[in-house]
Tab-separated table of C-alpha atoms in Angstrom:
chain	number	residue	atom	x	y	z
A	1	ALA	CA	0.000	0.000	0.000
A	2	MET	CA	1.111	3.553	-0.596
A	3	ASN	CA	0.007	6.846	0.941
A	4	ARG	CA	1.951	9.620	-0.776
A	5	VAL	CA	1.063	13.208	-1.680
A	6	GLN	CA	3.007	15.772	-3.709
A	7	LEU	CA	1.859	19.402	-3.677
A	8	LEU	CA	3.213	22.586	-5.232
A	9	GLY	CA	1.522	25.748	-4.071
A	10	ARG	CA	1.657	28.972	-2.107
A	11	VAL	CA	1.778	29.271	1.665
A	12	GLY	CA	-1.429	30.844	3.020
A	13	GLN	CA	-0.172	31.867	6.462
A	14	ASP	CA	3.108	32.044	8.345
A	15	PRO	CA	3.736	28.696	10.050
A	16	ILE	CA	2.914	28.333	13.732
A	17	MET	CA	4.455	25.884	16.169
A	18	ARG	CA	2.204	24.069	18.621
A	19	GLN	CA	2.784	21.629	21.417
A	20	VAL	CA	-0.257	19.667	22.556
A	21	ASP	CA	-0.444	17.798	25.869
A	22	GLY	CA	3.331	17.804	26.393
A	23	LYS	CA	3.929	15.875	23.151
A	24	ASN	CA	6.513	16.767	20.534
A	25	PRO	CA	5.928	20.163	18.903
A	26	VAL	CA	4.463	20.405	15.407
A	27	THR	CA	4.724	23.185	12.825
A	28	ILE	CA	1.445	23.870	11.005
A	29	PHE	CA	0.624	26.016	7.983
A	30	SER	CA	-1.847	26.159	5.108
A	31	LEU	CA	-0.980	25.657	1.452
A	32	ALA	CA	-3.082	26.696	-1.549
A	33	THR	CA	-2.987	24.787	-4.819
A	34	ASN	CA	-4.720	26.078	-7.939
A	35	GLU	CA	-6.339	24.217	-10.781
A	36	MET	CA	-7.121	26.097	-13.984
A	37	TRP	CA	-9.043	24.944	-17.036
A	38	ARG	CA	-10.591	26.387	-20.138
A	39	THR	CA	-14.369	26.227	-20.427
A	40	PRO	CA	-15.563	24.067	-23.335
A	41	GLU	CA	-17.667	26.803	-24.978
A	42	ASN	CA	-15.882	29.405	-27.064
A	43	ASP	CA	-12.448	27.771	-26.724
A	44	ALA	CA	-10.920	30.568	-28.766
A	45	ASN	CA	-12.130	33.872	-30.127
A	46	GLN	CA	-11.713	34.992	-33.766
A	47	GLY	CA	-7.974	35.662	-33.378
A	48	GLY	CA	-7.286	32.320	-31.717
A	49	GLU	CA	-6.631	33.892	-28.286
A	50	VAL	CA	-8.396	32.771	-25.138
A	51	ALA	CA	-10.333	35.469	-23.304
A	52	MET	CA	-9.900	35.673	-19.537
A	53	SER	CA	-13.607	34.914	-19.070
A	54	ASP	CA	-13.074	31.513	-20.746
A	55	ILE	CA	-10.689	30.309	-18.002
A	56	SER	CA	-11.979	28.880	-14.726
A	57	GLN	CA	-9.928	28.406	-11.575
A	58	LYS	CA	-10.345	26.446	-8.364
A	59	THR	CA	-8.204	26.919	-5.246
A	60	THR	CA	-7.862	24.029	-2.796
A	61	TRP	CA	-6.511	24.631	0.712
A	62	HIS	CA	-4.411	22.010	2.482
A	63	ARG	CA	-3.394	21.833	6.132
A	64	ILE	CA	0.280	20.875	6.395
A	65	SER	CA	1.817	19.461	9.604
A	66	VAL	CA	5.565	18.972	10.081
A	67	PHE	CA	6.643	16.725	12.980
A	68	ARG	CA	10.243	15.776	12.056
A	69	PRO	CA	12.487	17.889	14.371
A	70	GLY	CA	14.979	19.307	11.839
A	71	LEU	CA	12.381	19.903	9.130
A	72	ARG	CA	9.882	21.286	11.653
A	73	ASP	CA	12.334	23.961	12.860
A	74	VAL	CA	13.516	24.956	9.370
A	75	THR	CA	9.905	25.217	8.203
A	76	TYR	CA	8.983	27.422	11.158
A	77	GLN	CA	11.998	29.678	10.646
A	78	TYR	CA	12.117	30.111	6.855
A	79	VAL	CA	8.694	29.417	5.312
A	80	LYS	CA	6.622	32.596	5.010
A	81	LYS	CA	3.164	33.548	3.754
A	82	GLY	CA	3.083	33.772	-0.043
A	83	ALA	CA	6.152	31.581	-0.614
A	84	ARG	CA	5.857	28.976	-3.351
A	85	ILE	CA	6.896	25.600	-1.976
A	86	TYR	CA	6.848	21.902	-2.796
A	87	VAL	CA	5.555	19.556	-0.083
A	88	GLU	CA	5.779	15.778	-0.065
A	89	GLY	CA	4.126	13.639	2.575
A	90	LYS	CA	1.128	11.490	3.390
A	91	ILE	CA	-2.571	12.102	3.941
A	92	ASP	CA	-3.902	11.699	7.464
A	93	TYR	CA	-7.618	11.702	8.291
A	94	GLY	CA	-8.541	12.546	11.843
A	95	GLU	CA	-11.230	13.813	14.125
A	96	TYR	CA	-11.209	16.529	16.764
A	97	THR	CA	-13.627	18.362	19.051
A	98	ASP	CA	-13.892	22.103	18.494
A	99	ARG	CA	-14.421	24.851	21.093
A	100	ASN	CA	-18.204	24.328	20.964
A	101	ASN	CA	-17.750	20.636	21.777
A	102	VAL	CA	-18.704	19.628	18.217
A	103	ARG	CA	-16.862	16.687	16.638
A	104	ARG	CA	-15.256	17.614	13.312
A	105	GLN	CA	-13.251	15.741	10.716
A	106	ALA	CA	-9.889	17.022	9.503
A	107	THR	CA	-7.635	16.085	6.620
A	108	THR	CA	-3.948	16.864	7.122
A	109	ILE	CA	-0.858	16.388	5.013
A	110	ILE	CA	1.995	15.075	7.167
A	111	ALA	CA	5.141	16.489	5.514
């Protein structure tokens, strides 16, 4: 079996470092990836150029967690909002209880 993710995108917020219940710290940040495609109607205008209205875009946000000590510290120190970075890791599905005591599901990329 294989659980592997590769993402190239822009950092949405400066990384933060958290330590929960005395466990090892983790660096967390968000990463945006974009998907663009041309709409099927009117693929090209008379001159063969694509008008901006013919292109659609979707942004997907990913939550990235870094646990490995060396990588965690470098990420916290050097990764900044807006930087374009490549992340490789695995998908982790989990559940947590929010401040209102509501159970929520979370998808995280473990870098």
